[in-house]
mmCIF file of C-alpha atoms in Angstrom:
data_model
loop_
_atom_site.group_PDB
_atom_site.id
_atom_site.type_symbol
_atom_site.label_atom_id
_atom_site.label_comp_id
_atom_site.label_asym_id
_atom_site.label_seq_id
_atom_site.Cartn_x
_atom_site.Cartn_y
_atom_site.Cartn_z
ATOM 1 C CA MET A 1 0.000 0.000 0.000
ATOM 2 C CA ILE A 2 2.722 2.464 0.950
ATOM 3 C CA ASN A 3 5.592 1.419 -1.343
ATOM 4 C CA ASN A 4 7.000 3.894 -3.871
ATOM 5 C CA THR A 5 4.601 6.720 -3.096
ATOM 6 C CA HIS A 6 5.104 10.248 -1.738
ATOM 7 C CA ILE A 7 5.156 11.639 1.783
ATOM 8 C CA ILE A 8 4.957 15.237 2.997
ATOM 9 C CA ILE A 9 6.851 15.950 6.217
ATOM 10 C CA LEU A 10 5.142 19.132 7.360
ATOM 11 C CA GLU A 11 7.249 20.141 10.345
ATOM 12 C CA LYS A 12 11.036 20.209 10.507
ATOM 13 C CA GLY A 13 10.883 18.546 13.926
ATOM 14 C CA LEU A 14 9.496 15.404 12.256
ATOM 15 C CA ASN A 15 12.155 15.031 9.544
ATOM 16 C CA GLU A 16 14.295 12.547 11.454
ATOM 17 C CA ARG A 17 11.318 10.558 12.761
ATOM 18 C CA TYR A 18 10.267 9.443 9.285
ATOM 19 C CA LYS A 19 13.725 8.630 7.900
ATOM 20 C CA TYR A 20 13.448 4.869 8.488
ATOM 21 C CA LEU A 21 9.955 4.726 6.965
ATOM 22 C CA ILE A 22 11.093 6.661 3.898
ATOM 23 C CA ASP A 23 14.064 4.355 3.349
ATOM 24 C CA LYS A 24 12.152 1.136 3.945
ATOM 25 C CA TYR A 25 9.241 1.889 1.633
ATOM 26 C CA HIS A 26 11.194 3.895 -0.961
ATOM 27 C CA LEU A 27 9.045 6.956 -0.420
ATOM 28 C CA THR A 28 9.720 10.252 -2.132
ATOM 29 C CA PRO A 29 9.870 12.814 0.694
ATOM 30 C CA HIS A 30 8.723 16.411 0.452
ATOM 31 C CA TYR A 31 10.116 18.384 3.379
ATOM 32 C CA PHE A 32 8.099 21.494 4.162
ATOM 33 C CA ASN A 33 10.524 22.343 7.020
ATOM 34 C CA LEU A 34 7.951 24.504 8.799
ATOM 35 C CA ASP A 35 7.846 25.391 12.483
ATOM 36 C CA ASN A 36 4.681 24.487 14.347
ATOM 37 C CA THR A 37 4.426 27.893 15.970
ATOM 38 C CA ILE A 38 1.737 28.407 18.605
ATOM 39 C CA THR A 39 1.485 32.198 18.675
ATOM 40 C CA LEU A 40 -1.099 33.886 16.488
ATOM 41 C CA ILE A 41 1.251 36.679 15.462
ATOM 42 C CA ASN A 42 3.845 34.198 14.184
ATOM 43 C CA LYS A 43 1.182 32.303 12.280
ATOM 44 C CA TYR A 44 0.146 35.557 10.625
ATOM 45 C CA LEU A 45 3.715 36.618 9.839
ATOM 46 C CA THR A 46 4.587 33.247 8.282
ATOM 47 C CA LYS A 47 1.334 32.617 6.421
ATOM 48 C CA ASN A 48 2.834 33.467 3.020
ATOM 49 C CA VAL A 49 5.700 31.037 3.588
ATOM 50 C CA LEU A 50 3.151 28.346 4.448
ATOM 51 C CA LYS A 51 0.973 29.068 1.411
ATOM 52 C CA ASN A 52 3.924 29.243 -0.995
ATOM 53 C CA THR A 53 5.294 25.938 0.312
ATOM 54 C CA ILE A 54 1.945 24.233 -0.229
ATOM 55 C CA GLU A 55 1.558 25.786 -3.693
ATOM 56 C CA ASN A 56 5.020 24.525 -4.688
ATOM 57 C CA PHE A 57 4.014 20.988 -3.778
ATOM 58 C CA ILE A 58 0.734 21.334 -5.697
ATOM 59 C CA THR A 59 2.649 22.403 -8.810
ATOM 60 C CA TYR A 60 4.984 19.423 -8.413
ATOM 61 C CA ALA A 61 2.085 17.018 -7.831
ATOM 62 C CA LYS A 62 0.244 18.208 -10.939
ATOM 63 C CA THR A 63 3.367 18.052 -13.093
ATOM 64 C CA ASN A 64 4.230 14.546 -11.925
ATOM 65 C CA ASP A 65 0.675 13.229 -11.744
ATOM 66 C CA ILE A 66 0.865 12.233 -8.073
ATOM 67 C CA ARG A 67 -2.201 10.186 -7.130
ATOM 68 C CA THR A 68 -1.445 9.399 -3.467
ATOM 69 C CA VAL A 69 0.426 11.276 -0.762
ATOM 70 C CA TYR A 70 1.057 10.413 2.877
ATOM 71 C CA LEU A 71 0.992 13.181 5.462
ATOM 72 C CA SER A 72 3.303 13.220 8.493
ATOM 73 C CA ASN A 73 0.545 14.570 10.754
ATOM 74 C CA ALA A 74 -2.958 15.965 10.468
ATOM 75 C CA GLU A 75 -3.823 17.679 13.750
ATOM 76 C CA GLY A 76 -2.317 21.165 13.652
ATOM 77 C CA TYR A 77 -2.872 24.329 11.672
ATOM 78 C CA ILE A 78 -0.116 23.537 9.130
ATOM 79 C CA ALA A 79 -1.843 20.264 8.250
ATOM 80 C CA HIS A 80 -5.250 21.956 8.167
ATOM 81 C CA ASN A 81 -4.155 24.509 5.579
ATOM 82 C CA THR A 82 -2.186 21.931 3.603
ATOM 83 C CA ILE A 83 -5.032 19.442 3.307
ATOM 84 C CA ILE A 84 -7.659 22.028 2.373
ATOM 85 C CA LEU A 85 -5.521 23.723 -0.277
ATOM 86 C CA ILE A 86 -4.274 20.503 -1.873
ATOM 87 C CA LYS A 87 -7.794 19.105 -2.108
ATOM 88 C CA GLU A 88 -9.079 22.366 -3.585
ATOM 89 C CA LYS A 89 -6.470 22.286 -6.364
ATOM 90 C CA ILE A 90 -6.235 18.493 -6.854
ATOM 91 C CA PRO A 91 -9.625 17.031 -5.810
ATOM 92 C CA ASN A 92 -8.798 13.453 -6.868
ATOM 93 C CA ILE A 93 -5.523 13.090 -4.979
ATOM 94 C CA LYS A 94 -5.669 10.584 -2.125
ATOM 95 C CA ILE A 95 -4.355 11.920 1.197
ATOM 96 C CA ILE A 96 -3.450 9.401 3.887
ATOM 97 C CA ALA A 97 -2.648 10.774 7.355
ATOM 98 C CA LEU A 98 -0.216 9.133 9.768
ATOM 99 C CA GLN A 99 -0.636 9.237 13.538
ATOM 100 C CA HIS A 100 2.625 10.560 14.956
ATOM 101 C CA GLY A 101 2.045 10.734 18.713
ATOM 102 C CA LEU A 102 -0.231 9.783 21.599
ATOM 103 C CA PHE A 103 -3.112 12.244 21.734
ATOM 104 C CA PRO A 104 -5.877 12.884 24.280
ATOM 105 C CA PHE A 105 -9.192 11.230 23.470
ATOM 106 C CA LYS A 106 -10.966 14.565 23.173
ATOM 107 C CA ILE A 107 -10.731 17.739 21.132
ATOM 108 C CA LYS A 108 -10.476 20.906 23.200
ATOM 109 C CA TYR A 109 -12.384 24.065 22.265
ATOM 110 C CA LYS A 110 -13.874 22.468 19.161
ATOM 111 C CA LEU A 111 -16.534 25.130 18.535
ATOM 112 C CA ILE A 112 -14.176 28.025 19.299
ATOM 113 C CA ARG A 113 -11.629 26.617 16.845
ATOM 114 C CA LYS A 114 -14.270 26.416 14.133
ATOM 115 C CA LEU A 115 -15.517 29.947 14.667
ATOM 116 C CA PHE A 116 -12.016 31.424 14.833
ATOM 117 C CA ASN A 117 -10.937 29.561 11.703
ATOM 118 C CA TYR A 118 -14.060 30.721 9.871
ATOM 119 C CA PHE A 119 -13.145 34.386 10.373
ATOM 120 C CA THR A 120 -9.368 34.057 9.896
ATOM 121 C CA LYS A 121 -9.920 32.228 6.614
ATOM 122 C CA ILE A 122 -12.248 34.985 5.354
ATOM 123 C CA PHE A 123 -10.168 37.967 6.463
ATOM 124 C CA LEU A 124 -6.594 36.590 6.531
ATOM 125 C CA ASP A 125 -6.861 33.671 4.089
ATOM 126 C CA ILE A 126 -5.447 31.163 6.576
ATOM 127 C CA PHE A 127 -6.763 28.709 9.155
ATOM 128 C CA PHE A 128 -5.125 29.610 12.452
ATOM 129 C CA TYR A 129 -5.991 26.354 14.223
ATOM 130 C CA GLY A 130 -5.883 22.675 13.423
ATOM 131 C CA VAL A 131 -8.848 20.389 13.956
ATOM 132 C CA GLY A 132 -7.040 18.277 16.559
ATOM 133 C CA PHE A 133 -6.685 14.509 16.509
ATOM 134 C CA GLY A 134 -10.016 13.048 15.455
ATOM 135 C CA GLY A 135 -11.314 16.185 13.771
ATOM 136 C CA ILE A 136 -12.883 15.659 10.372
ATOM 137 C CA LEU A 137 -10.943 16.922 7.363
ATOM 138 C CA ASN A 138 -10.900 15.917 3.727
ATOM 139 C CA ILE A 139 -8.565 12.985 4.362
ATOM 140 C CA ASP A 140 -9.091 9.666 2.618
ATOM 141 C CA LYS A 141 -7.538 7.370 5.216
ATOM 142 C CA TYR A 142 -5.937 7.581 8.655
ATOM 143 C CA LEU A 143 -3.281 5.145 9.881
ATOM 144 C CA VAL A 144 -3.318 4.806 13.682
ATOM 145 C CA TYR A 145 -1.356 2.983 16.382
ATOM 146 C CA ALA A 146 -3.976 0.860 18.108
ATOM 147 C CA THR A 147 -7.644 -0.082 18.573
ATOM 148 C CA PRO A 148 -8.501 2.640 21.151
ATOM 149 C CA TYR A 149 -7.483 5.311 18.644
ATOM 150 C CA LYS A 150 -9.456 3.711 15.834
ATOM 151 C CA ASN A 151 -12.530 3.519 18.063
ATOM 152 C CA TYR A 152 -12.086 7.167 19.005
ATOM 153 C CA LEU A 153 -12.001 8.219 15.348
ATOM 154 C CA LEU A 154 -15.080 6.137 14.588
ATOM 155 C CA GLN A 155 -16.911 7.848 17.458
ATOM 156 C CA ASN A 156 -15.981 11.192 15.891
ATOM 157 C CA GLY A 157 -17.561 10.348 12.546
ATOM 158 C CA TRP A 158 -14.822 8.547 10.638
ATOM 159 C CA GLU A 159 -15.859 5.591 8.486
ATOM 160 C CA GLU A 160 -14.675 2.119 9.494
ATOM 161 C CA ASN A 161 -12.836 1.396 6.237
ATOM 162 C CA ASN A 162 -10.926 4.667 6.364
ATOM 163 C CA VAL A 163 -9.180 4.057 9.698
ATOM 164 C CA ILE A 164 -6.419 1.450 9.601
ATOM 165 C CA ILE A 165 -4.497 0.102 12.596
ATOM 166 C CA ALA A 166 -0.928 -0.090 11.315
ATOM 167 C CA PRO A 167 1.814 -0.014 13.998
ATOM 168 C CA GLU A 168 4.008 -2.101 11.688
ATOM 169 C CA ILE A 169 4.097 0.895 9.310
ATOM 170 C CA LEU A 170 3.944 3.813 11.727
ATOM 171 C CA LYS A 171 6.576 2.283 13.995
ATOM 172 C CA ALA A 172 8.430 0.241 11.402
ATOM 173 C CA GLU A 173 11.877 0.773 12.922
ATOM 174 C CA PHE A 174 10.841 -0.789 16.224
ATOM 175 C CA PHE A 175 8.549 -3.408 14.679
ATOM 176 C CA ASP A 176 11.253 -4.673 12.319
ATOM 177 C CA ASN A 177 13.897 -4.879 15.066
ATOM 178 C CA ARG A 178 11.643 -6.185 17.843
ATOM 179 C CA LYS A 179 12.855 -8.688 20.395
ATOM 180 C CA THR A 180 11.769 -12.281 19.965
ATOM 181 C CA THR A 181 12.590 -13.387 23.516
ATOM 182 C CA ILE A 182 12.134 -11.505 26.770
ATOM 183 C CA ASN A 183 13.714 -12.276 30.130
ATOM 184 C CA ASN A 184 10.836 -12.085 32.595
ATOM 185 C CA ASN A 185 13.296 -12.024 35.477
ATOM 186 C CA SER A 186 15.305 -9.146 34.085
ATOM 187 C CA LYS A 187 17.562 -7.349 36.533
ATOM 188 C CA SER A 188 17.601 -4.147 34.492
ATOM 189 C CA ALA A 189 14.802 -1.681 33.765
ATOM 190 C CA LEU A 190 14.434 1.188 31.327
ATOM 191 C CA PHE A 191 12.934 4.513 32.400
ATOM 192 C CA LEU A 192 11.638 6.882 29.723
ATOM 193 C CA PRO A 193 11.014 10.316 31.268
ATOM 194 C CA GLN A 194 8.407 12.353 29.451
ATOM 195 C CA GLY A 195 8.058 16.035 28.642
ATOM 196 C CA LEU A 196 5.180 16.559 31.051
ATOM 197 C CA SER A 197 6.078 20.104 32.064
ATOM 198 C CA ILE A 198 6.694 21.378 28.519
ATOM 199 C CA SER A 199 3.234 20.028 27.668
ATOM 200 C CA GLY A 200 1.761 22.136 30.472
ATOM 201 C CA LEU A 201 0.480 19.110 32.383
ATOM 202 C CA ILE A 202 2.513 19.662 35.568
ATOM 203 C CA SER A 203 5.117 22.144 36.781
ATOM 204 C CA LYS A 204 8.843 21.692 36.184
ATOM 205 C CA ASN A 205 9.411 21.211 39.907
ATOM 206 C CA GLU A 206 6.677 18.565 40.137
ATOM 207 C CA GLU A 207 8.217 16.758 37.198
ATOM 208 C CA LYS A 208 11.639 16.608 38.831
ATOM 209 C CA ILE A 209 10.118 15.234 42.051
ATOM 210 C CA ILE A 210 8.194 12.579 40.116
ATOM 211 C CA ASN A 211 11.267 11.544 38.128
ATOM 212 C CA LYS A 212 13.306 11.369 41.321
ATOM 213 C CA ASN A 213 10.790 9.075 42.996
ATOM 214 C CA VAL A 214 10.484 6.825 39.946
ATOM 215 C CA ILE A 215 14.277 6.503 39.666
ATOM 216 C CA LYS A 216 14.504 5.753 43.380
ATOM 217 C CA TYR A 217 11.834 3.034 43.031
ATOM 218 C CA LEU A 218 13.516 1.430 40.014
ATOM 219 C CA ALA A 219 16.995 1.611 41.559
ATOM 220 C CA LYS A 220 15.661 -0.219 44.595
ATOM 221 C CA ASN A 221 13.957 -2.979 42.589
ATOM 222 C CA TYR A 222 16.462 -3.529 39.769
ATOM 223 C CA GLU A 223 20.224 -3.967 39.679
ATOM 224 C CA LYS A 224 20.575 -1.589 36.729
ATOM 225 C CA VAL A 225 18.403 1.323 35.595
ATOM 226 C CA ILE A 226 18.785 2.620 32.046
ATOM 227 C CA ILE A 227 17.442 6.116 31.414
ATOM 228 C CA LYS A 228 16.730 7.474 27.941
ATOM 229 C CA MET A 229 15.963 11.162 28.235
ATOM 230 C CA HIS A 230 13.292 13.035 26.316
ATOM 231 C CA PRO A 231 15.226 15.171 23.760
ATOM 232 C CA LEU A 232 13.563 18.397 24.953
ATOM 233 C CA CYS A 233 14.006 17.666 28.665
ATOM 234 C CA LEU A 234 17.629 16.691 29.056
ATOM 235 C CA ASP A 235 17.966 18.285 32.498
ATOM 236 C CA ASN A 236 15.000 16.555 34.117
ATOM 237 C CA VAL A 237 17.131 14.016 36.004
ATOM 238 C CA SER A 238 20.093 16.240 36.832
ATOM 239 C CA GLY A 239 21.137 15.794 40.439
ATOM 240 C CA ILE A 240 18.872 12.782 41.040
ATOM 241 C CA MET A 241 20.876 9.953 39.449
ATOM 242 C CA LEU A 242 21.798 7.001 41.662
ATOM 243 C CA ASP A 243 24.833 4.699 41.503
ATOM 244 C CA ASN A 244 23.132 1.942 39.504
ATOM 245 C CA CYS A 245 21.648 4.331 36.911
ATOM 246 C CA VAL A 246 23.076 5.019 33.457
ATOM 247 C CA ILE A 247 21.903 7.352 30.677
ATOM 248 C CA TYR A 248 21.673 6.125 27.083
ATOM 249 C CA ASP A 249 21.539 8.515 24.130
ATOM 250 C CA ASN A 250 20.115 6.110 21.552
ATOM 251 C CA LEU A 251 16.531 4.878 21.976
ATOM 252 C CA LEU A 252 16.973 1.661 20.010
ATOM 253 C CA GLU A 253 20.091 0.751 21.999
ATOM 254 C CA SER A 254 18.256 1.361 25.264
ATOM 255 C CA PHE A 255 15.538 -1.048 24.094
ATOM 256 C CA GLU A 256 18.084 -3.691 23.103
ATOM 257 C CA GLU A 257 19.637 -3.584 26.580
ATOM 258 C CA SER A 258 16.293 -3.857 28.405
ATOM 259 C CA ASP A 259 13.425 -6.269 28.874
ATOM 260 C CA ILE A 260 11.039 -3.996 30.757
ATOM 261 C CA ALA A 261 10.294 -0.286 30.320
ATOM 262 C CA TYR A 262 8.561 2.281 32.539
ATOM 263 C CA SER A 263 7.087 5.628 31.558
ATOM 264 C CA PHE A 264 3.784 7.502 31.862
ATOM 265 C CA PHE A 265 1.958 7.642 28.522
ATOM 266 C CA SER A 266 4.807 8.577 26.192
ATOM 267 C CA THR A 267 5.147 7.618 22.558
ATOM 268 C CA SER A 268 8.496 6.067 23.509
ATOM 269 C CA LEU A 269 6.693 3.633 25.821
ATOM 270 C CA LEU A 270 4.540 2.607 22.882
ATOM 271 C CA ASP A 271 7.740 2.183 20.848
ATOM 272 C CA ALA A 272 9.076 -0.096 23.592
ATOM 273 C CA GLN A 273 5.842 -2.096 23.526
ATOM 274 C CA ILE A 274 6.050 -2.549 19.757
ATOM 275 C CA PHE A 275 9.732 -3.497 20.105
ATOM 276 C CA GLY A 276 8.612 -6.354 22.317
ATOM 277 C CA LEU A 277 9.472 -5.131 25.799
ATOM 278 C CA LYS A 278 7.209 -5.504 28.783
ATOM 279 C CA THR A 279 5.861 -2.033 29.465
ATOM 280 C CA ILE A 280 4.474 -0.482 32.621
ATOM 281 C CA SER A 281 2.634 2.823 32.441
ATOM 282 C CA ILE A 282 2.799 4.976 35.579
ATOM 283 C CA ILE A 283 -0.577 6.585 36.280
ATOM 284 C CA LEU A 284 -0.413 10.172 37.507
ATOM 285 C CA THR A 285 -3.313 11.969 39.172
ATOM 286 C CA SER A 286 -3.029 15.397 37.503
ATOM 287 C CA SER A 287 -6.467 16.650 36.452
ATOM 288 C CA LYS A 288 -4.937 17.915 33.195
ATOM 289 C CA ILE A 289 -4.078 14.399 32.018
ATOM 290 C CA ASP A 290 -6.655 12.474 29.988
ATOM 291 C CA LYS A 291 -6.836 9.121 31.792
ATOM 292 C CA ASN A 292 -7.845 7.430 28.537
ATOM 293 C CA LEU A 293 -4.229 7.802 27.403
ATOM 294 C CA TYR A 294 -3.322 4.863 29.615
ATOM 295 C CA LYS A 295 -5.704 2.535 27.755
ATOM 296 C CA ILE A 296 -3.189 1.440 25.134
ATOM 297 C CA PHE A 297 -0.806 0.008 27.720
ATOM 298 C CA PRO A 298 -1.688 -3.456 29.083
ATOM 299 C CA LYS A 299 -0.024 -2.999 32.481
ATOM 300 C CA THR A 300 -0.073 0.047 34.758
ATOM 301 C CA ILE A 301 1.090 1.070 38.206
ATOM 302 C CA SER A 302 -0.122 4.079 40.167
ATOM 303 C CA TYR A 303 2.368 6.751 41.144
ATOM 304 C CA SER A 304 1.170 6.381 44.759
ATOM 305 C CA GLN A 305 2.316 2.736 44.705
ATOM 306 C CA ILE A 306 5.764 3.879 43.623
ATOM 307 C CA ILE A 307 6.225 6.477 46.355
ATOM 308 C CA ASN A 308 4.862 4.119 49.008
ATOM 309 C CA ASN A 309 7.001 1.175 47.985
#
């Protein structure tokens, strides 16, 4: 289905993530290299860059008679403008969206987004907001990680045949290299800290305390603790490392050296699950966290159990 077609990587932060997929399936990549800015003023100032980038792809697609294109993501305002404009100019092109992260099972401010986009499109010729994960756009198919996400899309009006569960494609690097045997009595554990504070879910101080307690728990229960830091939160374990803890820089290597992985609800924990590791999701009590995010992980432990252990 995906071999020898085209893929648009909308945001520069996703370029590296899709490298393995591009190589494996011989995809022709189109790098938009855009920043997913969150401020309205920046969206306004860069709207011409966005429109010109989309128009350049449309010209290429028409010239080369592209029939199908995969999209790196479909939730934000860049994707919203891209999908609408491409479909306006090339109605028969098939657009297939790829899930690229773990999203809450709800769309915030749905009506406000619609109203705001209605006026910004009329007066500024740009949609300032995306539809969020699950929002309806003119997309032909959506590839998702797991059954809970497919069910969520179906509840939001997607048709059954247009939502495909495909972790072997979306997470091909981990699926292709997955472990075939797991040591259930492993003496080492992998901890995957998550960017909870940069997502606005908890404070930076709370995050450091949580990471400290998790590391303390793992160091007590395992002979070796491997820690693979979130790339945007490299200082979240500074000053709280213990003697039997070691930091790995490469995610795949950290998986290869582990049999069990702990995190909260990070995409990396899903990667570990697809790789074949036992995974344990740590349930936090913050009211800002959608508890449905824990549904895709078969085994969980409450944070209170960790601090009381």
